[in-house]
Coordinates of C-alpha atoms in Angstrom, one line a residue:
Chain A
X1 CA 34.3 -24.2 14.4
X2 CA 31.5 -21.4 14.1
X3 CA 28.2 -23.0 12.2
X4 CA 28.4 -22.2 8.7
X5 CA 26.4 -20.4 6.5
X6 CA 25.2 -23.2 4.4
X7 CA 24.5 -25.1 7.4
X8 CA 22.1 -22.0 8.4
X9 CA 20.8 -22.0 5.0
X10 CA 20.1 -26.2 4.6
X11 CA 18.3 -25.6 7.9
X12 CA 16.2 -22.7 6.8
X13 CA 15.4 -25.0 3.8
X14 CA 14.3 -27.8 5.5
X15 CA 12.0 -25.8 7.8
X16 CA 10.2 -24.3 4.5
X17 CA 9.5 -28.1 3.8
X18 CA 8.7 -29.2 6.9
X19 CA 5.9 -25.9 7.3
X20 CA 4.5 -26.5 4.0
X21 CA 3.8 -30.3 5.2
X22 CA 2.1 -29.4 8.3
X23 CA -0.4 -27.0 6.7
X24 CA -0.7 -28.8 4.0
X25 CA -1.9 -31.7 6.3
X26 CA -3.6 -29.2 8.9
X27 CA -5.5 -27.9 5.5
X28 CA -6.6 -31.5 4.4
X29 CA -7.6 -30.6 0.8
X30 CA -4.8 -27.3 -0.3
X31 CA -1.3 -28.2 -1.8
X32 CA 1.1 -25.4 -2.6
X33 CA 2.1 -24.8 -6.2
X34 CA 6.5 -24.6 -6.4
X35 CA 7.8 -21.2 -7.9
X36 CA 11.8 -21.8 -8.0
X37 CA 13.5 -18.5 -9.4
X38 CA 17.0 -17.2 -9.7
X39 CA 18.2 -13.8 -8.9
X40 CA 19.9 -12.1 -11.5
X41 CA 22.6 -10.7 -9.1
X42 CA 23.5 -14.2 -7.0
X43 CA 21.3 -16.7 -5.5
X44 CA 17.7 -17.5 -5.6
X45 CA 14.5 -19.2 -3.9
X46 CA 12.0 -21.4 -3.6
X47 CA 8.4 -19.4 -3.2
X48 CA 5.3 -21.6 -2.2
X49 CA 1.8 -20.3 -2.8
X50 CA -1.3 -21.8 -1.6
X51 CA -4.6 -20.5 -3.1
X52 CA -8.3 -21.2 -2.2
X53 CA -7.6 -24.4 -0.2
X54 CA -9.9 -25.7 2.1
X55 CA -8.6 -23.3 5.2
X56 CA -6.5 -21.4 3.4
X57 CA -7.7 -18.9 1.1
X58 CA -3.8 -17.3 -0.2
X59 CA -1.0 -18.1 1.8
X60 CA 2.7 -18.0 1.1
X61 CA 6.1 -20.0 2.5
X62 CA 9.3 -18.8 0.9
X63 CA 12.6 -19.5 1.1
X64 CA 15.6 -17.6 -0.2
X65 CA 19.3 -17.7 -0.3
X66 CA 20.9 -14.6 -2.1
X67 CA 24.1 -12.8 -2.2
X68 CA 25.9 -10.2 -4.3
X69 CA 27.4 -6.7 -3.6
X70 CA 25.2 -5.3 -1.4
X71 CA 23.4 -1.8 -2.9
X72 CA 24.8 1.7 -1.9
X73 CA 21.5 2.4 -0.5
X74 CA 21.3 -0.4 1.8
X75 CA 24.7 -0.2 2.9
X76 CA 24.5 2.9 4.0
X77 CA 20.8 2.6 5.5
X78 CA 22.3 -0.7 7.7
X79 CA 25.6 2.0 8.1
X80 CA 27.7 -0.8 7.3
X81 CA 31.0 0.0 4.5
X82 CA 30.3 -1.0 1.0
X83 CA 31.0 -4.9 0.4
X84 CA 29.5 -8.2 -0.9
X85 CA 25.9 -9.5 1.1
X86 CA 24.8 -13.3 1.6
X87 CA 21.1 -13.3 2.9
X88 CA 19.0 -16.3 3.5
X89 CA 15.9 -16.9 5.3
X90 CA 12.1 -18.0 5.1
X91 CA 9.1 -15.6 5.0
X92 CA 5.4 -16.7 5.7
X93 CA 2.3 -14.9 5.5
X94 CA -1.5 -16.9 5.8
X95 CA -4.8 -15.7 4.7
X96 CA -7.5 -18.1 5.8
X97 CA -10.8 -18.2 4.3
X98 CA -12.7 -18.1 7.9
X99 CA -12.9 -14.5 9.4
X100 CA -12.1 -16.1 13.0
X101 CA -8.9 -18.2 11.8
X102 CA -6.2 -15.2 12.6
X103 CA -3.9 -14.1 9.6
X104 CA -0.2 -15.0 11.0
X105 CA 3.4 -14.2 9.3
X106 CA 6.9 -15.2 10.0
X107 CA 10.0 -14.8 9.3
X108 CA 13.5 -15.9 10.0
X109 CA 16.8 -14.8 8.2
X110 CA 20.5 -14.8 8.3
X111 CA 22.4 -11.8 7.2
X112 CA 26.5 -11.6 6.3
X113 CA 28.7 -9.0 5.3
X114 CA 32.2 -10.0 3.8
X115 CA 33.8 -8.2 6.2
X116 CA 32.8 -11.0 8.7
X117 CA 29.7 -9.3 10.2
X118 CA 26.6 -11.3 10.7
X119 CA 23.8 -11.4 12.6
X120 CA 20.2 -12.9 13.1
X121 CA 16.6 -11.4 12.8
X122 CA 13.2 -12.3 12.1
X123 CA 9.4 -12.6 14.6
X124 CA 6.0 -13.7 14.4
X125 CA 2.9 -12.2 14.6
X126 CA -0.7 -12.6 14.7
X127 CA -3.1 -10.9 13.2
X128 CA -6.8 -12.0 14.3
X129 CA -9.5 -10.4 12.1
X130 CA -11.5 -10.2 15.7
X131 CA -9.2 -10.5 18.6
X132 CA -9.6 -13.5 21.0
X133 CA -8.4 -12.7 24.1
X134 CA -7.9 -15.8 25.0
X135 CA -6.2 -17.4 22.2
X136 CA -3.9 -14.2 22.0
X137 CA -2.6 -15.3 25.2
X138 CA -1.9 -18.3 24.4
X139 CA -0.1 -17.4 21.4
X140 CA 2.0 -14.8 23.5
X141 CA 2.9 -17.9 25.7
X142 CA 4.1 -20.4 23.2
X143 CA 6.3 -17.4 21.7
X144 CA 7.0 -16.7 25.6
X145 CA 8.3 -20.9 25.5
X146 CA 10.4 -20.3 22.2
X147 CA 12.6 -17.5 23.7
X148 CA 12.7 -18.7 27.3
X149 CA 15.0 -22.1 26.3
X150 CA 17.5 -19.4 25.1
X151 CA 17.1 -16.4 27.2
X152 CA 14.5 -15.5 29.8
X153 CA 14.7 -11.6 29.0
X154 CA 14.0 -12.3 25.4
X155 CA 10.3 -12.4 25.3
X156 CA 9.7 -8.9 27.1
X157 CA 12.3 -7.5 25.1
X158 CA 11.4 -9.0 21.9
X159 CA 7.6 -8.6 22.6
X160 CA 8.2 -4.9 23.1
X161 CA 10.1 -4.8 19.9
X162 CA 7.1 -6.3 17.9
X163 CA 4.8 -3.3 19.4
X164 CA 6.9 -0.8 17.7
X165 CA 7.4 -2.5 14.7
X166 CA 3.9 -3.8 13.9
X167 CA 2.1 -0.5 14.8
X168 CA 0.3 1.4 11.6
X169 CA 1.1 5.3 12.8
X170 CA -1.5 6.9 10.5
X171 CA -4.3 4.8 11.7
X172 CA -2.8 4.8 15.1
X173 CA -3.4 0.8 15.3
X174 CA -1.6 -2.2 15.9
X175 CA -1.8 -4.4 13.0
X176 CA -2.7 -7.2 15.2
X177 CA -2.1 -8.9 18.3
X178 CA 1.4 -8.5 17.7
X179 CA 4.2 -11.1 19.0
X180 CA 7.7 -11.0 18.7
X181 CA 10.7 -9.2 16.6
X182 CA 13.9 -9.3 16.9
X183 CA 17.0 -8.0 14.4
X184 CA 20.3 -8.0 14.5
X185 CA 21.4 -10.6 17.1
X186 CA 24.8 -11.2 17.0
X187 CA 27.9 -12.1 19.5
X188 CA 28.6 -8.6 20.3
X189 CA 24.6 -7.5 20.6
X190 CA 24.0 -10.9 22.5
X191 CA 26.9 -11.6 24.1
X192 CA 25.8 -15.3 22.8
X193 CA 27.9 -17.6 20.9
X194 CA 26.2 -17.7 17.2
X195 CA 25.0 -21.2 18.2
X196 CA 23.2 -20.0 20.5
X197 CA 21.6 -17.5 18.6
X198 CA 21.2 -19.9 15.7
X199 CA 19.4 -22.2 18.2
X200 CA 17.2 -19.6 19.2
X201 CA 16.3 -18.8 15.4
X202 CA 15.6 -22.4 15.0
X203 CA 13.3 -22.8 18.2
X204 CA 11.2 -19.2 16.6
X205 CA 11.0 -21.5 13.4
X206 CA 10.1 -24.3 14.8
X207 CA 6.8 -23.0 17.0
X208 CA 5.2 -21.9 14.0
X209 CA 3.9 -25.0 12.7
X210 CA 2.3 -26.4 15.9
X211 CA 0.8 -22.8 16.9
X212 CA -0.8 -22.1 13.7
X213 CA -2.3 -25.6 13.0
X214 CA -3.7 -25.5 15.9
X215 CA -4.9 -21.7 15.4
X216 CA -6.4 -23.3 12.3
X217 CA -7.7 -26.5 13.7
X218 CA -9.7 -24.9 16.5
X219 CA -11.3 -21.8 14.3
X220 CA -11.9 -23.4 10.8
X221 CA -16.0 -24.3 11.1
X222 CA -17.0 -21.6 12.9
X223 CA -20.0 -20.6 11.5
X224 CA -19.8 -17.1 10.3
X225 CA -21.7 -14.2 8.2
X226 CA -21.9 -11.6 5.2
X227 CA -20.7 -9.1 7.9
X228 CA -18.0 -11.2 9.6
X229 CA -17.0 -11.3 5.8
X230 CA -16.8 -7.6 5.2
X231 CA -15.1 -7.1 8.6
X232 CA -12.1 -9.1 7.5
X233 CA -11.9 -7.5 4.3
X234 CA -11.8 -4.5 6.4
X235 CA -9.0 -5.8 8.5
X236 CA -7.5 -7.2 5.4
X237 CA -7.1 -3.8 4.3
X238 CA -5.5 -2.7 7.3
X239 CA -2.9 -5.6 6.7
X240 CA -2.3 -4.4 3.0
X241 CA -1.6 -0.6 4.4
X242 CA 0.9 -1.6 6.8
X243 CA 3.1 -3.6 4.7
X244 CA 2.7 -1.5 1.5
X245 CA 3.8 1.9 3.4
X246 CA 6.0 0.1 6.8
X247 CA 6.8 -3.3 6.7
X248 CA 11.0 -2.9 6.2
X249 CA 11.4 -6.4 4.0
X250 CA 8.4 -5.0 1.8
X251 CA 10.9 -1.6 1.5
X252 CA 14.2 -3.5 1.0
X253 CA 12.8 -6.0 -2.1
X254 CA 11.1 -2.6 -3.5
X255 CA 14.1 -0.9 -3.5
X256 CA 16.6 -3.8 -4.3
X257 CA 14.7 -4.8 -7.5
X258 CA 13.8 -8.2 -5.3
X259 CA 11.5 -10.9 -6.7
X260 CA 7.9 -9.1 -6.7
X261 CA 5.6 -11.6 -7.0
X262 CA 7.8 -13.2 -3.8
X263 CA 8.0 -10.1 -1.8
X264 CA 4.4 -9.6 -2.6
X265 CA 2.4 -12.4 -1.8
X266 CA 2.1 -11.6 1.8
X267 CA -0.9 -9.1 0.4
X268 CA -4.6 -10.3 1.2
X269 CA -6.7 -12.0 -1.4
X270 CA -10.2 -10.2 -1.4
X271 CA -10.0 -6.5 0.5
X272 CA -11.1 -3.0 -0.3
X273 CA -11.2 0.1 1.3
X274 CA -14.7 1.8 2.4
X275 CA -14.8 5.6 3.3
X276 CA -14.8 6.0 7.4
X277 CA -15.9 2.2 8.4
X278 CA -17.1 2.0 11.8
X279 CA -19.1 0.1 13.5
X280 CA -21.6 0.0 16.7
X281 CA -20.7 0.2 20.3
X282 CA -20.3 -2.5 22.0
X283 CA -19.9 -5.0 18.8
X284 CA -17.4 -7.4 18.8
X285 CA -15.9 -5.4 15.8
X286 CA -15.9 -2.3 17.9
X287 CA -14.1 -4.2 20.9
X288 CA -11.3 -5.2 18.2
X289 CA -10.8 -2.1 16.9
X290 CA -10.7 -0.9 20.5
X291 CA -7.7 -3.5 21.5
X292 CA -5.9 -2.3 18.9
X293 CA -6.1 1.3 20.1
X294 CA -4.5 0.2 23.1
X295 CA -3.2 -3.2 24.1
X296 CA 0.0 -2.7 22.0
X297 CA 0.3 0.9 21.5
X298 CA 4.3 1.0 21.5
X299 CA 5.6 2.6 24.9
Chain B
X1 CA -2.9 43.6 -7.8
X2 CA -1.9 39.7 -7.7
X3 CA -4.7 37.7 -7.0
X4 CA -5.4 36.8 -3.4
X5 CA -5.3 33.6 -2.0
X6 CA -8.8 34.0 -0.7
X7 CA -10.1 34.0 -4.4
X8 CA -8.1 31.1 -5.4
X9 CA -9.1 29.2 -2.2
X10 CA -12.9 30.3 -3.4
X11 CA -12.5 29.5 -6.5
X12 CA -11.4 25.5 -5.4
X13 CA -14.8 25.3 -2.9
X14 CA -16.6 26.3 -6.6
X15 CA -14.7 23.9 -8.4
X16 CA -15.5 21.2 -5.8
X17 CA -19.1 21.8 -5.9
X18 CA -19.6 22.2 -9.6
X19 CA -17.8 18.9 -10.3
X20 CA -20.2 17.1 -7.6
X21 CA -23.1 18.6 -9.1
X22 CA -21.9 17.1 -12.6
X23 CA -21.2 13.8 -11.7
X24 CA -24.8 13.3 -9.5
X25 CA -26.5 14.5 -12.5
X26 CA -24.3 12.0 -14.6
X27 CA -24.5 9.3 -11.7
X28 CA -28.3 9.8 -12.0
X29 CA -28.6 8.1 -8.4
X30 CA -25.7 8.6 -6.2
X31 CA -25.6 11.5 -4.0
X32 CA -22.3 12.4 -2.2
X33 CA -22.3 12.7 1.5
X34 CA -20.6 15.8 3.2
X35 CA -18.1 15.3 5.9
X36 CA -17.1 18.7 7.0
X37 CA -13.7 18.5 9.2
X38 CA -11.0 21.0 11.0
X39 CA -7.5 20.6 11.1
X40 CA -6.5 20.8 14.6
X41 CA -3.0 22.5 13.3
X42 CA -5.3 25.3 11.3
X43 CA -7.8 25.3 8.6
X44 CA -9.8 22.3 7.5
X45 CA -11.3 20.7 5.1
X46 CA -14.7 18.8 2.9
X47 CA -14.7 15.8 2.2
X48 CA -17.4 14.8 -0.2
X49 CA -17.9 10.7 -0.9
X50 CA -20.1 8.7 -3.0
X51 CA -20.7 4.6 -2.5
X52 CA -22.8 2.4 -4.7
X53 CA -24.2 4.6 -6.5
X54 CA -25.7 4.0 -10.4
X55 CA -22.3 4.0 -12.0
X56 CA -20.0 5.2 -9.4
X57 CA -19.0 2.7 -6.7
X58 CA -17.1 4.5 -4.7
X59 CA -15.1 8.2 -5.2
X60 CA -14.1 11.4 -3.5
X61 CA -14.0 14.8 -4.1
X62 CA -12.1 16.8 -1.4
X63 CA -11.4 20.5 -0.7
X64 CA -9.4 21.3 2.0
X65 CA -7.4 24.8 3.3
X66 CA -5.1 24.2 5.5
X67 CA -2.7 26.6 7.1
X68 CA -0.2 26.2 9.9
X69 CA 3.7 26.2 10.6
X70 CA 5.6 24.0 7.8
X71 CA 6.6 20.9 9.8
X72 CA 10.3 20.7 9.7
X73 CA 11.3 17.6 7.5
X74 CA 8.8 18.8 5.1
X75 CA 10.5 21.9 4.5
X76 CA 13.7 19.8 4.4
X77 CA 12.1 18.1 2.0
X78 CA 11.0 21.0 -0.5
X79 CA 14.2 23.0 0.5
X80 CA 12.9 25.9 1.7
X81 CA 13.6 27.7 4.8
X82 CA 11.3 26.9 8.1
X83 CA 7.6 29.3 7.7
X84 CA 4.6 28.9 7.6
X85 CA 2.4 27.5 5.1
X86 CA -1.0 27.8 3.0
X87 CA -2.2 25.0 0.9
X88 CA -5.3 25.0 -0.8
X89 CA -6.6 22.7 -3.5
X90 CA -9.4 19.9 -5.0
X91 CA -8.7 16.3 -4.9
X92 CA -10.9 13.3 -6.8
X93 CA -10.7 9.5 -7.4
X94 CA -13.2 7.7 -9.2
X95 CA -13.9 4.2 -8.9
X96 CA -17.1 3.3 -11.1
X97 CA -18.7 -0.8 -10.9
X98 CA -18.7 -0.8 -14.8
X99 CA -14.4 -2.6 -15.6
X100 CA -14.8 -0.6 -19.1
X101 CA -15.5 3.0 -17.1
X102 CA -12.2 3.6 -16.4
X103 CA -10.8 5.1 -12.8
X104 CA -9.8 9.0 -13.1
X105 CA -7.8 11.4 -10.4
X106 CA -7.6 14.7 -10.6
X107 CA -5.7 17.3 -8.0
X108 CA -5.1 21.3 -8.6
X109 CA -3.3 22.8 -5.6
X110 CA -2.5 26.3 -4.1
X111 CA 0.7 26.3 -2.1
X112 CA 2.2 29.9 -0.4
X113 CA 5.2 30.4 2.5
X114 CA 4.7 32.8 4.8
X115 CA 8.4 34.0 2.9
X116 CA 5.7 34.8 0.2
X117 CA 6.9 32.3 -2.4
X118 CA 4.4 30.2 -3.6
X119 CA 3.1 27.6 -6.4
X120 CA 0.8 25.8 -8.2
X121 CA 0.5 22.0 -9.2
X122 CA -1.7 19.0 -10.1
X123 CA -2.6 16.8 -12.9
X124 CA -5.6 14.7 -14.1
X125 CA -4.6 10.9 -14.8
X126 CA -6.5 8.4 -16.7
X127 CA -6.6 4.5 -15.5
X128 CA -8.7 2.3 -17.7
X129 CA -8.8 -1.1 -16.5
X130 CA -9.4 -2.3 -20.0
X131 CA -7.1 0.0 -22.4
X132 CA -9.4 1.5 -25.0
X133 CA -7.0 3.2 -27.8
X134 CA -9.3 5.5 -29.4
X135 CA -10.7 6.6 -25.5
X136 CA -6.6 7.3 -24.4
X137 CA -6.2 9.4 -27.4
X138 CA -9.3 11.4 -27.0
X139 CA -8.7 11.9 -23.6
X140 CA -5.1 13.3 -24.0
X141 CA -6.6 15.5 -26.7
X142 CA -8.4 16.8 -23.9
X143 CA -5.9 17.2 -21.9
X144 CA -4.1 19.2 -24.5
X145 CA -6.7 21.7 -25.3
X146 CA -6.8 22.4 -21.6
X147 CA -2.7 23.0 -21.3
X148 CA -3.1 25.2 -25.0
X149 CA -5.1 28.1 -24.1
X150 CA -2.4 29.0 -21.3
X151 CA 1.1 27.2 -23.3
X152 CA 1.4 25.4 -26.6
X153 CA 4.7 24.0 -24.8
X154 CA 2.9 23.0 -21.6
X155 CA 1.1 19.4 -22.7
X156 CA 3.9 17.8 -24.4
X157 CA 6.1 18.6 -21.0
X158 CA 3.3 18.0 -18.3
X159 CA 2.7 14.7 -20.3
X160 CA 6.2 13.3 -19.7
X161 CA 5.8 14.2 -16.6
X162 CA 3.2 12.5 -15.9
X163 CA 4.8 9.6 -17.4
X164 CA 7.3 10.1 -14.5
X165 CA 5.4 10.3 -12.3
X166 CA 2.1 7.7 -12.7
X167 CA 5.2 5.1 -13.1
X168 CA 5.3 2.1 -11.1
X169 CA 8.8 1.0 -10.9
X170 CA 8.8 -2.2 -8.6
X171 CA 6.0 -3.6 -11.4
X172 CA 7.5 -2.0 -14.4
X173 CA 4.4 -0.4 -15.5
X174 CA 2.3 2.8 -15.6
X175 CA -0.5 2.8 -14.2
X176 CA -3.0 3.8 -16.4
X177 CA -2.6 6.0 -19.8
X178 CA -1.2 8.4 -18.0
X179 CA -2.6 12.1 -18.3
X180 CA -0.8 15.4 -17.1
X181 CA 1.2 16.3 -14.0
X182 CA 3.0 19.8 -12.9
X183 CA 4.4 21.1 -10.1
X184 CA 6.0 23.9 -8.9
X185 CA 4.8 26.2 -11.2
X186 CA 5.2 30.0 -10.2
X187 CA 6.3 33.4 -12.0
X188 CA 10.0 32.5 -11.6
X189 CA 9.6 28.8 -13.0
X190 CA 7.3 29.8 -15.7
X191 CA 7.7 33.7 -16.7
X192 CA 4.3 34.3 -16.4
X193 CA 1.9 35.9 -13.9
X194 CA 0.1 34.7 -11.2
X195 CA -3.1 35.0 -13.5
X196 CA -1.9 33.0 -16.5
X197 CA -1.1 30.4 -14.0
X198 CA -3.9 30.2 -12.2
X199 CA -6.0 30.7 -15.3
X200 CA -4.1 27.4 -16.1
X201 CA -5.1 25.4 -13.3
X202 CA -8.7 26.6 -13.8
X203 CA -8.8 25.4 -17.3
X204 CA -7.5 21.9 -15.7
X205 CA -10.3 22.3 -13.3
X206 CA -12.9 22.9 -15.5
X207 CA -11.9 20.0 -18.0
X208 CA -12.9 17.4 -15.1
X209 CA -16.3 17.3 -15.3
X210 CA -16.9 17.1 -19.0
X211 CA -14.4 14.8 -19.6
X212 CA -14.9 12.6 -17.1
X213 CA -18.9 12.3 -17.5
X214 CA -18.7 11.5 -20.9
X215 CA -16.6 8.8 -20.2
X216 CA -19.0 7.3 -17.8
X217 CA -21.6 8.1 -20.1
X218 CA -20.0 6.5 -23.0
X219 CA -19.4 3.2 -21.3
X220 CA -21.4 2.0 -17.8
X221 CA -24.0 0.3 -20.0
X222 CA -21.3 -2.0 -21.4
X223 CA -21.8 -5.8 -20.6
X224 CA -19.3 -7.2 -18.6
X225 CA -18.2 -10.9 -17.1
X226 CA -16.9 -12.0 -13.8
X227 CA -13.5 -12.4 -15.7
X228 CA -13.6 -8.8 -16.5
X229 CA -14.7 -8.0 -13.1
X230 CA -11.4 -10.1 -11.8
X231 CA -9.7 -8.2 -14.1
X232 CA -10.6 -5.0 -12.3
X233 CA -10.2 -6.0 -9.2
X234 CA -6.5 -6.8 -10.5
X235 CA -6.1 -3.1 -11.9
X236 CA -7.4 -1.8 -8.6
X237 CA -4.9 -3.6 -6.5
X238 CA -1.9 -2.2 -9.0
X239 CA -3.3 1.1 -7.9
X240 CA -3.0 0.8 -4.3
X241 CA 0.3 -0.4 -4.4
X242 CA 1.1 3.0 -6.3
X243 CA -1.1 5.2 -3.9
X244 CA 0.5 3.4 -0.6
X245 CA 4.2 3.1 -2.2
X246 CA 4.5 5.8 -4.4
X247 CA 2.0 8.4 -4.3
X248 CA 3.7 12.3 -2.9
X249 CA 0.0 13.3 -1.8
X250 CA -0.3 10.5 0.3
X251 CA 2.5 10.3 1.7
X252 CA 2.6 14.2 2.5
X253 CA -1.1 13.4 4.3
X254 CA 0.3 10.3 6.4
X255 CA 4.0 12.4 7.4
X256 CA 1.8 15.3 8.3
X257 CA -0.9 13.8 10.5
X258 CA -3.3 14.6 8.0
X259 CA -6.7 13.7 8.1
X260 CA -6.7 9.7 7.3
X261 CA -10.0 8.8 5.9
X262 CA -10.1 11.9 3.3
X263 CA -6.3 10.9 2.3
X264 CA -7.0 7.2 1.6
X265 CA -10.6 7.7 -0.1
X266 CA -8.5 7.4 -3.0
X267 CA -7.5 3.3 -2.3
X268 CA -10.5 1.1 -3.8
X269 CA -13.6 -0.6 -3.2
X270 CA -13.1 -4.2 -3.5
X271 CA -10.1 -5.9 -4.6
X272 CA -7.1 -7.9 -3.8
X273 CA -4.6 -9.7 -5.0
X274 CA -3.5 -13.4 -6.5
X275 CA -0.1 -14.8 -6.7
X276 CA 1.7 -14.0 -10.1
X277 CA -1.4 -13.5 -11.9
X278 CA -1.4 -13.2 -15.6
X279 CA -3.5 -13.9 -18.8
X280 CA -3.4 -15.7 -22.5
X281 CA -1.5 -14.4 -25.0
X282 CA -4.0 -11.9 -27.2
X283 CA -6.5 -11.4 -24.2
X284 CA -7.8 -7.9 -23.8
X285 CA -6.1 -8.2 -20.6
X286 CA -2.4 -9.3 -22.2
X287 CA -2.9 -6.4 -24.4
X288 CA -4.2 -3.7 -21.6
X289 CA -0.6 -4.9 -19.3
X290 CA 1.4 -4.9 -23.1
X291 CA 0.9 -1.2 -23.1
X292 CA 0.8 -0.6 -19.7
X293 CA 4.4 -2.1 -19.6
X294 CA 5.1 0.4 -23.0
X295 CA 2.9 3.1 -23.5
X296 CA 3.6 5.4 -20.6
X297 CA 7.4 4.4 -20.1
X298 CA 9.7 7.5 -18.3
X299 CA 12.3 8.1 -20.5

């Protein structure tokens, strides 16, 4: 017998809790407050803030399992017919205090259609304030170790997918170092049984804690300045642009009357905008800037 | 003879520069900085910024003339037939240091097909951080006398649609006191000439600089806390989300290839944002989101 949804759901439950325990340790002094909410339509969540801990200066880990009929809009965006939805997942976004701790999000979700169709979706990314060349690479190999227990072609595919999606057009940038994104997995895209797939989803889900602790752990006390400061909120800005105008699950809560202060918290804590910023050649903020001209400019 | 669209495009490089000299003089230290630019698709553009300055801490005023063929899902998106266009016009934001000065916008604009149809539209909008009553109701006064001299008719239905417009639905709230907002304005729409309408928009023009001046004048000496300095920063960050998500300027700029850093000199100095922030019952800042969730609601 197929995996259920609630199964999918219990799991994507327990991997909020388990998350919020590892940071929460990882952090050392932060706990996150419990927002549990109910959605008028079907359903609900559980959103999980953290604000001003001792790493972490706004961060967000939120589950959800909703349903309903799904809006016209959406139905015919997706092109599927007109019927009833069931959507679950969890959503993170970080925002550490220290300039060289990277911003990171994730997400992983389960979609259903009464007619029977399902499928899988969600990534990770990193989002560095200055870009670490090695520790990107390292990143790009533990998400390389997620996908390769399920399918070797995953990571180049998914990786590639991730370029496109997190790539700000108008300031021809990526938003990042980017990572992996995937949508729509099923058995027919796949041609993997939906434990499979699930498994996959689970092994995505499960990297994040280790690779951001550590992320966290090895970058918290480095000393930094008034202009590393201004450079974040620079790149903080960046962050807000692309998922105010791009980011798809931004779109879809917007336009599905969805939770707001939920769908929202993924926006950065102290930012602004300042006309033209640039900065000198040969700076390690120029040498960011400059890998995100190029290293993931979608193909 | 109709007037030219050489004197209405001269008339906007006046406007630009009258309404700098006005707000320096007001400012009493600031001076903008010019950042002259072409568009590599025709015409171009001047971009005129001030940053910590006395009262101002960051604003724009832009000109630009821009000329070119009509890309094609633009003129989907108006519903007219594939030409060339014209567009001409003044665009300022004001964001001052002082959380009782509030932020203003103002745009007049100049659009013609190569079919020779063409238009006029824009709008001034007030956003107080802190609602001031008796401020709102002078300024729409204002904005009245400036809509009478052309149409008695003209502020009661640019002021709904302004309510329309400065709306923002996913927080259920306007965005400031709203102001005026038209569009689409031409002999056909309006049964009147060419003149009367541009005599219009000049009226709008002109009102800028008075109106806004007095209301820096009027309140950057104000003492103010950190708390209402948080409170601004709030305000700020409800009007990016309406500038990234919402605003038809912006988005035209960022679908056309526009030029980036004079589109988005309208998103603020320093903000950000908190998870579910709100305030005590009978604050100033309950009161200021009260009629912000009231006020200004589209019908």
């Amino acid at each position: 017998m197929a995996i259920s949804r609630e199964e999918i759901t219990d799991w994507f439950r327990e991997l909020q809790s388990n998350i919020i325990t590892a940071l929460e340790e990882q952090d050392g002094s932060g706990k996150f407050i419990r927002d549990e909410w109910e959605r008028p339509g079907g359903g609900g969540g559980l959103t999980c803030v953290i604000e001003n801990a001792a790493v972490l200066e706004k961060g967000g880990v939120n589950f959800s399992a909703v349903h309903g009929p799904l809006p016209e809009r959406i139905s015919s965006a997706l092109q599927v017919p007109p019927s009833d939805f069931y959507a679950t997942g969890v959503s993170i976004v970080m925002h550490p205090h220290n300039p060289f701790v990277p911003i990171i999000h994730m997400n992983v979700r389960y979609f259903e259609l009464s007619s029977g169709l399902w499928w899988f979706g969600g990534g990770i990314d990193l989002t560095p304030h200055y870009v670490n060349g090695v520790e990107a690479d390292w990143f790009h190999s533990k998400m390389k170790e997620a996908c390769n227990h399920t399918d070797e072609s995953y990571h180049d595919r998914f990786s590639k997918w991730a370029d496109e999606y997190f790539y700000i057009k108008h300031r021809r940038e990526s938003r990042g170092v980017s990572g992996i994104f995937f949508d729509r997995l099923n058995e027919t895209s796949e041609q993997k049984s939906k434990e499979e797939l699930f498994s996959f989803v689970q092994d995505v889900g499960n990297s994040f804690a280790p690779v951001y602790t550590k992320l966290m752990e090895a970058n918290h006390e480095k000393e930094f300045t008034r202009a590393n400061k201004e450079f974040q909120f620079f790149r903080r800005s960046r962050y807000a642009e692309f998922n105010l105008v791009y980011d798809k699950g931004t779109k879809f809560g917007l336009d599905t009357d969805g939770r707001i202060e939920s769908i929202l918290m993924s926006l950065p804590p102290e930012t602004g905008w300042h006309y033209d910023s640039n900065w000198p050649e040969g700076s390690e903020e120029s040498k960011t800037i400059s890998y995100l001209q190029t290293a993931h400019v979608p193909s």
